[in-house]
Short mmCIF file of C-alpha atoms in Angstrom, two decimals:
data_model
loop_
_atom_site.label_atom_id
_atom_site.label_comp_id
_atom_site.label_asym_id
_atom_site.label_seq_id
_atom_site.Cartn_x
_atom_site.Cartn_y
_atom_site.Cartn_z
CA UNK A 1 -96.47 70.65 -48.51
CA UNK A 2 -96.74 75.19 -48.36
CA UNK A 3 -96.17 75.22 -52.28
CA UNK A 4 -98.10 73.13 -53.28
CA UNK A 5 -101.11 74.34 -51.53
CA UNK A 6 -104.13 76.52 -52.91
CA UNK A 7 -104.83 79.83 -50.60
CA UNK A 8 -108.80 79.23 -49.54
CA UNK A 9 -112.60 80.24 -49.81
CA UNK A 10 -111.65 83.59 -46.44
CA UNK A 11 -115.51 84.69 -45.39
CA UNK A 12 -116.47 88.27 -45.89
CA UNK A 13 -115.74 88.92 -42.55
CA UNK A 14 -112.12 88.41 -43.18
CA UNK A 15 -110.96 90.67 -46.46
CA UNK A 16 -110.30 94.07 -44.31
CA UNK A 17 -108.18 92.29 -41.52
CA UNK A 18 -106.58 90.26 -44.41
CA UNK A 19 -105.38 93.56 -45.97
CA UNK A 20 -104.77 95.24 -42.72
CA UNK A 21 -102.06 92.49 -42.56
CA UNK A 22 -101.18 92.80 -45.68
CA UNK A 23 -100.61 95.92 -45.21
CA UNK A 24 -98.51 95.79 -42.03
CA UNK A 25 -96.73 93.04 -43.10
CA UNK A 26 -95.17 95.16 -46.43
CA UNK A 27 -94.37 97.84 -44.44
CA UNK A 28 -92.19 96.14 -42.00
CA UNK A 29 -90.27 93.87 -45.42
CA UNK A 30 -89.91 96.97 -47.15
CA UNK A 31 -90.26 99.67 -44.96
CA UNK A 32 -93.34 101.95 -47.04
CA UNK A 33 -96.45 100.99 -48.00
CA UNK A 34 -96.19 99.60 -51.13
CA UNK A 35 -100.16 99.44 -52.97
CA UNK A 36 -99.90 97.92 -55.57
CA UNK A 37 -97.84 94.76 -54.00
CA UNK A 38 -100.52 94.57 -50.89
CA UNK A 39 -103.70 94.71 -53.52
CA UNK A 40 -101.84 92.06 -55.72
CA UNK A 41 -101.69 89.96 -52.57
CA UNK A 42 -104.89 90.52 -51.41
CA UNK A 43 -106.24 89.50 -54.56
CA UNK A 44 -104.09 86.38 -54.95
CA UNK A 45 -105.09 85.20 -51.73
CA UNK A 46 -109.43 86.18 -52.05
CA UNK A 47 -108.98 84.81 -55.68
CA UNK A 48 -107.52 81.51 -53.99
CA UNK A 49 -104.51 81.04 -56.15
CA UNK A 50 -102.13 79.01 -55.22
CA UNK A 51 -99.18 79.52 -52.86
CA UNK A 52 -95.96 79.00 -54.82
CA UNK A 53 -97.12 81.63 -57.68
CA UNK A 54 -97.46 83.86 -54.95
CA UNK A 55 -93.65 82.84 -53.96
CA UNK A 56 -92.05 83.61 -57.26
CA UNK A 57 -93.80 87.12 -57.21
CA UNK A 58 -92.70 88.20 -53.47
CA UNK A 59 -88.98 86.83 -54.83
CA UNK A 60 -88.41 89.83 -57.44
CA UNK A 61 -89.23 92.32 -54.53
CA UNK A 62 -88.63 90.58 -51.22
CA UNK A 63 -85.51 87.86 -52.27
CA UNK A 64 -84.32 85.44 -49.21
CA UNK A 65 -87.51 86.95 -47.24
CA UNK A 66 -89.89 85.87 -49.70
CA UNK A 67 -90.28 82.40 -48.09
CA UNK A 68 -90.95 83.70 -44.53
CA UNK A 69 -93.75 86.04 -45.42
CA UNK A 70 -95.51 83.81 -47.63
CA UNK A 71 -95.56 81.69 -44.03
CA UNK A 72 -96.69 84.05 -42.74
CA UNK A 73 -99.15 85.14 -45.04
CA UNK A 74 -100.40 81.41 -45.15
CA UNK A 75 -100.58 81.29 -40.67
CA UNK A 76 -102.62 84.17 -40.99
CA UNK A 77 -105.41 83.17 -43.84
CA UNK A 78 -105.42 79.65 -41.89
CA UNK A 79 -106.54 82.43 -38.62
CA UNK A 80 -108.50 84.03 -40.77
CA UNK A 81 -110.54 81.24 -41.88
CA UNK A 82 -112.51 80.71 -38.68
CA UNK A 83 -113.70 84.58 -38.70
#
């Protein structure tokens, strides 16, 4: 299940596209560039932290949309692993 996962290591080439993706997702979800949230998510993914922990943080700001947001991030990370 998604919430039992930790983020996998990503190649260096994936760092910038990940940041861009997170910025876009946050912009769409919140209607603004929330720099601190974007930075938190970026470090969380690159640090190989858990999806459950990310969801808890996301729920504070996104409430009901948190799970869908996490799923989108997870799918993007899977894609970026292949870079």
